[in-house]
CSV table of C-alpha atoms in Angstrom, one decimal:
chain,number,residue,atom,x,y,z
A,1,MET,CA,0.4,-0.3,0.2
A,2,LYS,CA,1.4,3.0,-0.3
A,3,ILE,CA,0.4,6.9,1.2
A,4,ALA,CA,1.3,10.2,-1.0
A,5,LEU,CA,1.7,12.5,1.5
A,6,PRO,CA,0.9,16.9,0.7
A,7,ALA,CA,3.9,18.1,-0.8
A,8,PHE,CA,5.6,16.8,1.1
A,9,GLY,CA,6.5,13.1,-0.9
A,10,LEU,CA,5.4,9.6,-0.6
A,11,LEU,CA,4.9,6.9,2.0
A,12,ALA,CA,4.6,3.4,1.3
A,13,LEU,CA,3.6,0.8,3.6
A,14,ALA,CA,4.6,-2.3,2.9
A,15,ALA,CA,2.4,-4.8,5.1
A,16,CYS,CA,4.3,-8.1,6.7
A,17,GLU,CA,2.9,-10.3,9.3
A,18,GLY,CA,4.6,-10.3,12.3
A,19,SER,CA,1.4,16.4,24.8
A,20,LEU,CA,-2.6,17.2,25.3
A,21,PRO,CA,-4.3,17.7,22.3
A,22,THR,CA,-4.8,21.2,20.8
A,23,ALA,CA,-8.0,21.2,18.3
A,24,PRO,CA,-7.8,24.1,15.7
A,25,ALA,CA,-9.1,27.3,16.6
A,26,LYS,CA,-12.8,27.7,16.8
A,27,GLN,CA,-13.9,29.7,13.8
A,28,LYS,CA,-17.3,31.0,12.3
A,29,VAL,CA,-18.4,29.0,9.6
A,30,ASP,CA,-21.1,29.9,7.5
A,31,TYR,CA,-23.6,27.1,7.3
A,32,ARG,CA,-27.2,27.8,6.0
A,33,PRO,CA,-28.7,24.4,5.3
A,34,GLU,CA,-32.0,25.9,6.3
A,35,GLN,CA,-32.1,27.8,3.8
A,36,ALA,CA,-32.7,27.1,0.6
A,37,GLY,CA,-31.3,26.5,-3.2
A,38,THR,CA,-28.0,26.8,-1.0
A,39,VAL,CA,-25.4,23.8,-1.9
A,40,ASP,CA,-25.1,24.1,2.6
A,41,HIS,CA,-29.1,23.0,2.2
A,42,ALA,CA,-29.5,20.2,-0.9
A,43,LEU,CA,-26.7,18.7,0.3
A,44,CYS,CA,-28.7,18.6,4.5
A,45,LEU,CA,-31.9,17.1,2.2
A,46,LEU,CA,-28.9,13.7,0.5
A,47,GLY,CA,-28.3,13.3,4.3
A,48,PHE,CA,-24.6,14.2,4.1
A,49,THR,CA,-23.6,16.2,8.0
A,50,ALA,CA,-21.1,19.4,8.3
A,51,ILE,CA,-18.1,19.7,9.9
A,52,GLY,CA,-16.1,22.9,10.2
A,53,LEU,CA,-12.7,23.2,8.4
A,54,LYS,CA,-9.9,25.1,9.8
A,55,GLU,CA,-7.2,26.6,7.3
A,56,ALA,CA,-3.2,26.4,8.3
A,57,ARG,CA,-2.2,29.7,8.3
A,58,SER,CA,0.2,30.3,5.2
A,59,THR,CA,0.3,26.8,3.4
A,60,GLY,CA,-3.8,26.6,3.2
A,61,HIS,CA,-3.9,22.8,4.2
A,62,HIS,CA,-7.6,21.9,5.7
A,63,LEU,CA,-7.0,20.8,9.5
A,64,VAL,CA,-10.2,18.4,11.1
A,65,ALA,CA,-10.3,17.9,14.6
A,66,ALA,CA,-11.1,14.1,15.0
A,67,THR,CA,-11.5,12.3,18.0
A,68,ILE,CA,-10.1,9.0,18.3
A,69,ASN,CA,-10.7,6.5,21.0
A,70,GLY,CA,-12.6,9.1,22.6
A,71,LYS,CA,-8.9,11.8,23.0
A,72,GLU,CA,-9.6,14.5,20.6
A,73,GLY,CA,-6.9,16.0,17.7
A,74,VAL,CA,-6.0,17.4,15.2
A,75,PHE,CA,-5.6,16.1,11.4
A,76,VAL,CA,-5.3,17.8,8.0
A,77,LEU,CA,-7.2,16.5,5.6
A,78,ASP,CA,-5.5,15.2,2.6
A,79,THR,CA,-7.1,14.5,-0.3
A,80,GLY,CA,-3.5,13.2,-1.5
A,81,ALA,CA,-3.7,10.3,0.8
A,82,ASN,CA,-5.5,7.1,0.3
A,83,LEU,CA,-5.0,6.0,4.5
A,84,SER,CA,-5.3,7.6,7.2
A,85,VAL,CA,-2.4,8.0,9.7
A,86,ILE,CA,-1.5,8.8,13.1
A,87,ASP,CA,1.5,10.3,14.0
A,88,VAL,CA,3.5,8.0,15.9
A,89,ASP,CA,4.7,10.2,18.9
A,90,HIS,CA,1.4,10.9,19.6
A,91,ALA,CA,0.1,6.6,19.8
A,92,GLY,CA,-0.2,7.0,23.7
A,93,HIS,CA,-2.7,10.4,23.2
A,94,PHE,CA,-5.3,7.9,22.1
A,95,GLY,CA,-4.8,5.2,24.0
A,96,LEU,CA,-2.8,3.0,21.4
A,97,ASP,CA,0.4,0.9,21.5
A,98,ARG,CA,3.1,2.8,19.3
A,99,ASP,CA,5.2,-0.7,18.7
A,100,ALA,CA,1.4,-3.3,18.3
A,101,GLY,CA,-0.1,-3.9,14.8
A,102,ILE,CA,1.7,-5.5,11.5
A,103,ARG,CA,4.3,-4.3,11.0
A,104,GLY,CA,5.7,-3.2,7.6
A,105,GLY,CA,8.4,-0.2,6.4
A,106,ALA,CA,8.2,3.1,6.1
A,107,THR,CA,9.7,5.6,3.1
A,108,GLY,CA,9.4,8.4,2.8
A,109,LEU,CA,11.1,12.5,2.3
A,110,GLY,CA,13.1,11.7,5.2
A,111,GLY,CA,14.1,8.5,4.3
A,112,SER,CA,13.0,4.7,5.7
A,113,ASN,CA,11.0,4.1,9.1
A,114,ILE,CA,9.3,2.0,10.3
A,115,ALA,CA,4.9,2.2,9.9
A,116,ARG,CA,2.5,-0.3,11.5
A,117,GLN,CA,-1.2,-0.2,10.5
A,118,THR,CA,-3.6,-0.9,13.6
A,119,SER,CA,-6.9,-0.7,14.9
A,120,VAL,CA,-8.4,2.2,16.5
A,121,GLU,CA,-11.8,1.1,18.7
A,122,SER,CA,-13.9,4.3,17.1
A,123,LEU,CA,-13.7,7.6,15.0
A,124,ARG,CA,-14.8,10.5,14.4
A,125,LEU,CA,-15.2,13.3,12.4
A,126,GLY,CA,-17.1,16.4,14.7
A,127,GLY,CA,-20.7,14.9,15.1
A,128,VAL,CA,-19.9,12.0,12.5
A,129,PRO,CA,-18.9,8.1,13.5
A,130,VAL,CA,-17.0,6.6,10.9
A,131,ARG,CA,-16.9,3.1,10.3
A,132,GLN,CA,-13.2,2.8,9.1
A,133,ARG,CA,-11.5,0.9,12.3
A,134,ARG,CA,-7.1,0.7,10.3
A,135,MET,CA,-5.5,3.7,10.7
A,136,VAL,CA,-1.1,4.0,9.7
A,137,LEU,CA,0.9,4.9,12.1
A,138,THR,CA,4.4,6.3,11.4
A,139,ASP,CA,6.6,9.1,12.5
A,140,LEU,CA,5.8,12.0,9.5
A,141,GLY,CA,8.2,13.2,10.8
A,142,ALA,CA,9.1,16.9,8.6
A,143,ILE,CA,4.9,16.9,7.8
A,144,GLY,CA,4.3,17.0,11.8
A,145,ASP,CA,7.0,19.7,12.2
A,146,ALA,CA,6.8,21.9,9.3
A,147,LEU,CA,2.1,22.3,9.9
A,148,ALA,CA,2.4,22.6,13.8
A,149,PRO,CA,3.4,26.1,14.3
A,150,LEU,CA,1.5,27.1,11.4
A,151,ALA,CA,-2.1,25.0,13.2
A,152,GLY,CA,-1.3,26.6,16.8
A,153,GLY,CA,-0.5,23.6,17.8
A,154,ALA,CA,0.5,19.8,17.7
A,155,VAL,CA,-1.2,18.0,14.3
A,156,HIS,CA,-1.6,14.4,15.5
A,157,GLY,CA,-1.7,12.9,11.8
A,158,LEU,CA,-3.3,12.9,8.5
A,159,ILE,CA,-7.3,12.0,7.3
A,160,GLY,CA,-7.2,10.1,4.0
A,161,GLN,CA,-9.0,9.4,1.1
A,162,ASP,CA,-9.5,5.9,2.7
A,163,VAL,CA,-12.2,8.0,5.2
A,164,LEU,CA,-13.6,10.2,3.0
A,165,LYS,CA,-14.5,7.7,0.0
A,166,GLU,CA,-16.5,5.0,3.2
A,167,HIS,CA,-18.6,9.3,3.7
A,168,ARG,CA,-18.7,10.1,0.1
A,169,ALA,CA,-16.6,13.7,1.1
A,170,VAL,CA,-17.9,16.6,-0.6
A,171,ILE,CA,-14.9,19.3,0.0
A,172,ASP,CA,-16.3,22.7,0.5
A,173,VAL,CA,-12.6,24.6,-0.3
A,174,GLU,CA,-13.4,28.7,0.5
A,175,ARG,CA,-15.3,28.2,3.2
A,176,PRO,CA,-14.3,25.8,4.5
A,177,ILE,CA,-16.8,23.4,5.5
A,178,LEU,CA,-16.7,18.8,5.4
A,179,TYR,CA,-19.8,16.8,4.1
A,180,LEU,CA,-20.1,13.7,5.1
A,181,ILE,CA,-23.0,11.5,4.9
A,182,GLU,CA,-22.9,8.9,8.1
A,183,ALA,CA,-25.1,6.1,6.3
A,184,ASP,CA,-23.8,3.5,4.4
A,185,GLU,CA,-25.4,3.7,1.3
A,186,ASP,CA,-25.8,6.3,-1.6
A,187,PRO,CA,-27.5,9.5,0.1
A,188,ALA,CA,-31.1,9.9,-0.1
A,189,PRO,CA,-33.5,12.3,1.0
A,190,VAL,CA,-34.0,12.4,5.3
A,191,PRO,CA,-37.1,14.8,6.5
A,192,ALA,CA,-37.3,18.3,5.7
A,193,GLU,CA,-37.0,18.8,9.3
A,194,ARG,CA,-33.2,18.0,9.8
A,195,CYS,CA,-31.9,20.9,8.1
A,196,ARG,CA,-34.0,23.7,9.9
A,197,LYS,CA,-31.3,24.3,12.2
A,198,SER,CA,-27.8,25.9,11.3
A,199,GLY,CA,-24.5,25.1,12.9
A,200,ALA,CA,-21.8,23.2,11.1
A,201,GLU,CA,-20.4,19.6,13.9
A,202,GLY,CA,-16.9,20.0,15.0
A,203,LYS,CA,-16.6,23.8,14.6
A,204,LYS,CA,-13.2,24.9,15.2
């Protein structure tokens, strides 16, 4: 399996046998599901939940607050990564054993490194429970170091295409908002009452 990392190179995982969290600062999200004719209204009526994102200073990377095993962290939303990653230095924060899981080799901008596939008990983005239960533990190295000051605190990992595909993600880059569908099926109409209250989940 290969993981493409944003602007920093490639991370490859070859499977074989064998601090306090800092949430993105709150910002106003212009979310209007009750207003007919808006993208928000249309997506809400199809069952999508909106999750507010934060844009990292200077780089434009989008950050999302994720909760893993009941512990909150800050993750880069990375449409170029096909797997979601937890920085191994933050494994303990989420109650994970950094040395457990399926071991493989990782190669990135900083050279070769160890990577492991590991299971998580729960994962949530905003108010959406994510069905994905496997993530990759590895040292993000230069990526985490470079993004941390821009994010205003620690960056705990990446949310990749495995999660985004599973929940039919739609991203409004301009505002910015991430829309995910909870149902394990094609988007389908929901009761109109669901879309009469404002407020994007996870406005952080």
